[in-house]
Amino acid sequence: MPNPILVSACLLGLPTRYDGRHKGNEHVREHLREKGLQAIPVCPEQLAGLPTPRPPCWFAKGDGEDLLAGQGRLVRCDGMEMNTAFIRGAEVTLAIARLTGCRTALFKEGSPSCGVRRIYRQQQSVAGQGVATALLRRSGLQVYGEEDI
Ligand code: SF4
């Protein structure tokens, strides 16, 4: 496959978000066309086996990198810890990157899985990266967000 790139499924218009909606972004589609990139849609949270719609989740402590290092905590809005599910989703996302030969990813900013520069702690936007972003970066992939293009 020529020039494959992982892309957050919701950015491509797929209704994978926690609220059952999408974040389809024409600028992203244009960028992919212009650069001749073949999008491989992934939703780490669906790949974790979580339902859609699903309750929103956010970090209670740290960010995705901290979580992988055993220092962070990610919770559902009712307080249930979700660390294991989010790590699983990140691992399956990495497996898809390897199967399809992706060396880069274009991800949705702000998500606990896909966030590139920002995540949410409770309802507040703070600096940090999501769990899938952190795992892909640890594995040598370049990850950028829709605000970087
Ligand atoms: S996990 Fe990523 S791809 Fe899935 S809905 Fe959230 S931001 Fe979009």
mmCIF file of C-alpha atoms and ligand atoms in Angstrom:
data_model
loop_
_atom_site.group_PDB
_atom_site.id
_atom_site.type_symbol
_atom_site.label_atom_id
_atom_site.label_comp_id
_atom_site.label_asym_id
_atom_site.label_seq_id
_atom_site.Cartn_x
_atom_site.Cartn_y
_atom_site.Cartn_z
ATOM 1 C CA MET A 1 0.000 0.000 0.000
ATOM 2 C CA PRO A 2 1.557 3.376 -0.958
ATOM 3 C CA ASN A 3 2.084 5.913 1.861
ATOM 4 C CA PRO A 4 -0.238 4.496 4.517
ATOM 5 C CA ILE A 5 -1.013 6.645 7.555
ATOM 6 C CA LEU A 6 -3.129 5.893 10.612
ATOM 7 C CA VAL A 7 -5.916 8.459 11.010
ATOM 8 C CA SER A 8 -8.367 8.867 13.896
ATOM 9 C CA ALA A 9 -11.569 7.389 12.478
ATOM 10 C CA CYS A 10 -13.713 10.265 13.795
ATOM 11 C CA LEU A 11 -11.655 12.775 11.758
ATOM 12 C CA LEU A 12 -12.600 10.855 8.619
ATOM 13 C CA GLY A 13 -16.306 11.254 9.375
ATOM 14 C CA LEU A 14 -16.904 7.879 11.050
ATOM 15 C CA PRO A 15 -19.266 8.094 14.067
ATOM 16 C CA THR A 16 -16.844 6.567 16.584
ATOM 17 C CA ARG A 17 -16.864 9.243 19.296
ATOM 18 C CA TYR A 18 -18.092 8.651 22.840
ATOM 19 C CA ASP A 19 -21.266 10.585 21.980
ATOM 20 C CA GLY A 20 -21.887 8.533 18.827
ATOM 21 C CA ARG A 21 -20.929 11.425 16.579
ATOM 22 C CA HIS A 22 -17.957 12.161 14.346
ATOM 23 C CA LYS A 23 -15.504 15.034 13.862
ATOM 24 C CA GLY A 24 -15.226 14.793 10.075
ATOM 25 C CA ASN A 25 -12.699 17.347 8.911
ATOM 26 C CA GLU A 26 -12.475 18.449 5.272
ATOM 27 C CA HIS A 27 -9.049 19.987 5.888
ATOM 28 C CA VAL A 28 -7.775 16.565 6.986
ATOM 29 C CA ARG A 29 -9.215 14.876 3.891
ATOM 30 C CA GLU A 30 -7.671 17.564 1.689
ATOM 31 C CA HIS A 31 -4.299 17.124 3.402
ATOM 32 C CA LEU A 32 -4.409 13.362 2.783
ATOM 33 C CA ARG A 33 -5.318 13.890 -0.877
ATOM 34 C CA GLU A 34 -2.648 16.544 -1.437
ATOM 35 C CA LYS A 35 0.090 14.430 0.147
ATOM 36 C CA GLY A 36 -1.062 11.230 -1.574
ATOM 37 C CA LEU A 37 -1.531 9.473 1.771
ATOM 38 C CA GLN A 38 -3.647 6.356 2.148
ATOM 39 C CA ALA A 39 -5.694 6.702 5.366
ATOM 40 C CA ILE A 40 -6.018 3.671 7.632
ATOM 41 C CA PRO A 41 -8.915 4.589 9.969
ATOM 42 C CA VAL A 42 -8.491 3.557 13.602
ATOM 43 C CA CYS A 43 -10.455 4.276 16.758
ATOM 44 C CA PRO A 44 -8.370 3.062 19.704
ATOM 45 C CA GLU A 45 -11.377 3.149 22.029
ATOM 46 C CA GLN A 46 -13.512 0.972 19.771
ATOM 47 C CA LEU A 47 -10.484 -1.285 19.256
ATOM 48 C CA ALA A 48 -10.368 -1.617 23.049
ATOM 49 C CA GLY A 49 -13.833 -3.165 22.840
ATOM 50 C CA LEU A 50 -15.609 -0.152 24.320
ATOM 51 C CA PRO A 51 -19.161 0.534 23.073
ATOM 52 C CA THR A 52 -20.319 3.509 21.016
ATOM 53 C CA PRO A 53 -21.842 5.641 22.391
ATOM 54 C CA ARG A 54 -19.903 5.294 25.651
ATOM 55 C CA PRO A 55 -19.492 7.360 28.820
ATOM 56 C CA PRO A 56 -16.762 10.000 28.494
ATOM 57 C CA CYS A 57 -13.381 9.291 30.080
ATOM 58 C CA TRP A 58 -10.543 11.540 31.167
ATOM 59 C CA PHE A 59 -7.273 11.453 33.049
ATOM 60 C CA ALA A 60 -7.470 11.684 36.827
ATOM 61 C CA LYS A 61 -3.642 11.703 37.016
ATOM 62 C CA GLY A 62 -0.896 12.260 34.446
ATOM 63 C CA ASP A 63 -1.288 11.583 30.716
ATOM 64 C CA GLY A 64 -0.843 8.706 28.275
ATOM 65 C CA GLU A 65 2.924 8.467 28.738
ATOM 66 C CA ASP A 66 2.493 8.449 32.519
ATOM 67 C CA LEU A 67 -0.123 5.728 32.190
ATOM 68 C CA LEU A 68 2.240 3.512 30.172
ATOM 69 C CA ALA A 69 4.896 4.123 32.834
ATOM 70 C CA GLY A 70 2.470 2.944 35.534
ATOM 71 C CA GLN A 71 2.093 6.449 36.984
ATOM 72 C CA GLY A 72 -1.148 7.740 35.445
ATOM 73 C CA ARG A 73 -4.828 7.083 35.996
ATOM 74 C CA LEU A 74 -7.630 7.266 33.473
ATOM 75 C CA VAL A 75 -11.225 7.121 34.648
ATOM 76 C CA ARG A 76 -14.750 6.979 33.289
ATOM 77 C CA CYS A 77 -17.022 9.872 34.260
ATOM 78 C CA ASP A 78 -18.504 7.737 37.080
ATOM 79 C CA GLY A 79 -15.021 7.218 38.549
ATOM 80 C CA MET A 80 -14.375 3.660 37.283
ATOM 81 C CA GLU A 81 -10.711 3.116 36.388
ATOM 82 C CA MET A 82 -10.180 2.494 32.656
ATOM 83 C CA ASN A 83 -6.369 2.130 32.450
ATOM 84 C CA THR A 84 -6.403 -1.461 31.182
ATOM 85 C CA ALA A 85 -8.984 -0.863 28.433
ATOM 86 C CA PHE A 86 -7.183 2.201 27.077
ATOM 87 C CA ILE A 87 -3.820 0.435 27.040
ATOM 88 C CA ARG A 88 -5.439 -2.482 25.189
ATOM 89 C CA GLY A 89 -6.865 -0.082 22.589
ATOM 90 C CA ALA A 90 -3.446 1.502 22.128
ATOM 91 C CA GLU A 91 -1.837 -1.920 21.683
ATOM 92 C CA VAL A 92 -4.332 -2.968 18.999
ATOM 93 C CA THR A 93 -3.807 0.384 17.259
ATOM 94 C CA LEU A 94 -0.055 -0.273 17.225
ATOM 95 C CA ALA A 95 -0.678 -3.774 15.859
ATOM 96 C CA ILE A 96 -2.676 -2.257 12.980
ATOM 97 C CA ALA A 97 0.149 0.216 12.297
ATOM 98 C CA ARG A 98 2.567 -2.693 12.023
ATOM 99 C CA LEU A 99 0.253 -4.797 9.841
ATOM 100 C CA THR A 100 -0.275 -1.938 7.404
ATOM 101 C CA GLY A 101 3.252 -0.494 7.436
ATOM 102 C CA CYS A 102 2.257 2.900 8.877
ATOM 103 C CA ARG A 103 5.122 5.015 10.203
ATOM 104 C CA THR A 104 3.000 8.097 10.945
ATOM 105 C CA ALA A 105 -0.396 8.919 12.430
ATOM 106 C CA LEU A 106 -2.724 11.902 12.163
ATOM 107 C CA PHE A 107 -4.803 11.994 15.334
ATOM 108 C CA LYS A 108 -7.658 13.929 16.923
ATOM 109 C CA GLU A 109 -6.482 16.495 19.439
ATOM 110 C CA GLY A 110 -7.738 16.409 23.039
ATOM 111 C CA SER A 111 -8.796 12.748 23.238
ATOM 112 C CA PRO A 112 -7.597 10.492 26.087
ATOM 113 C CA SER A 113 -6.500 8.020 23.395
ATOM 114 C CA CYS A 114 -5.584 10.183 20.401
ATOM 115 C CA GLY A 115 -4.603 13.540 21.965
ATOM 116 C CA VAL A 116 -1.312 14.831 20.577
ATOM 117 C CA ARG A 117 -0.593 17.963 22.621
ATOM 118 C CA ARG A 118 -3.700 18.238 24.789
ATOM 119 C CA ILE A 119 -5.813 15.953 26.931
ATOM 120 C CA TYR A 120 -8.585 16.464 29.459
ATOM 121 C CA ARG A 121 -8.145 16.212 33.189
ATOM 122 C CA GLN A 122 -11.662 16.156 34.600
ATOM 123 C CA GLN A 123 -13.343 18.722 32.320
ATOM 124 C CA GLN A 124 -10.229 20.842 31.881
ATOM 125 C CA SER A 125 -7.995 20.918 28.802
ATOM 126 C CA VAL A 126 -4.332 20.508 29.824
ATOM 127 C CA ALA A 127 -1.029 19.752 28.083
ATOM 128 C CA GLY A 128 -0.380 16.053 27.514
ATOM 129 C CA GLN A 129 -0.798 13.171 25.095
ATOM 130 C CA GLY A 130 -3.271 10.331 24.830
ATOM 131 C CA VAL A 131 -2.481 6.684 25.500
ATOM 132 C CA ALA A 132 -2.418 5.521 21.853
ATOM 133 C CA THR A 133 -0.297 8.522 20.872
ATOM 134 C CA ALA A 134 2.193 7.759 23.639
ATOM 135 C CA LEU A 135 2.464 4.070 22.689
ATOM 136 C CA LEU A 136 2.908 4.812 18.982
ATOM 137 C CA ARG A 137 5.608 7.381 19.772
ATOM 138 C CA ARG A 138 7.369 4.929 22.087
ATOM 139 C CA SER A 139 7.386 2.544 19.133
ATOM 140 C CA GLY A 140 9.007 5.079 16.820
ATOM 141 C CA LEU A 141 5.992 6.390 14.913
ATOM 142 C CA GLN A 142 5.564 10.093 14.246
ATOM 143 C CA VAL A 143 2.187 11.337 15.514
ATOM 144 C CA TYR A 144 0.721 14.720 14.633
ATOM 145 C CA GLY A 145 -2.654 16.294 15.194
ATOM 146 C CA GLU A 146 -5.269 17.909 12.994
ATOM 147 C CA GLU A 147 -4.130 21.282 14.321
ATOM 148 C CA ASP A 148 -0.614 20.667 12.958
ATOM 149 C CA ILE A 149 -1.606 20.574 9.291
HETATM 150 S S1 SF4 B 1 -10.568 7.366 20.352
HETATM 151 FE FE1 SF4 B 1 -9.634 8.652 18.771
HETATM 152 S S2 SF4 B 1 -10.595 7.903 16.878
HETATM 153 FE FE2 SF4 B 1 -11.836 7.138 18.543
HETATM 154 S S3 SF4 B 1 -13.434 8.675 18.712
HETATM 155 FE FE3 SF4 B 1 -11.818 9.216 20.180
HETATM 156 S S4 SF4 B 1 -10.526 10.686 19.082
HETATM 157 FE FE4 SF4 B 1 -11.787 9.636 17.569
#
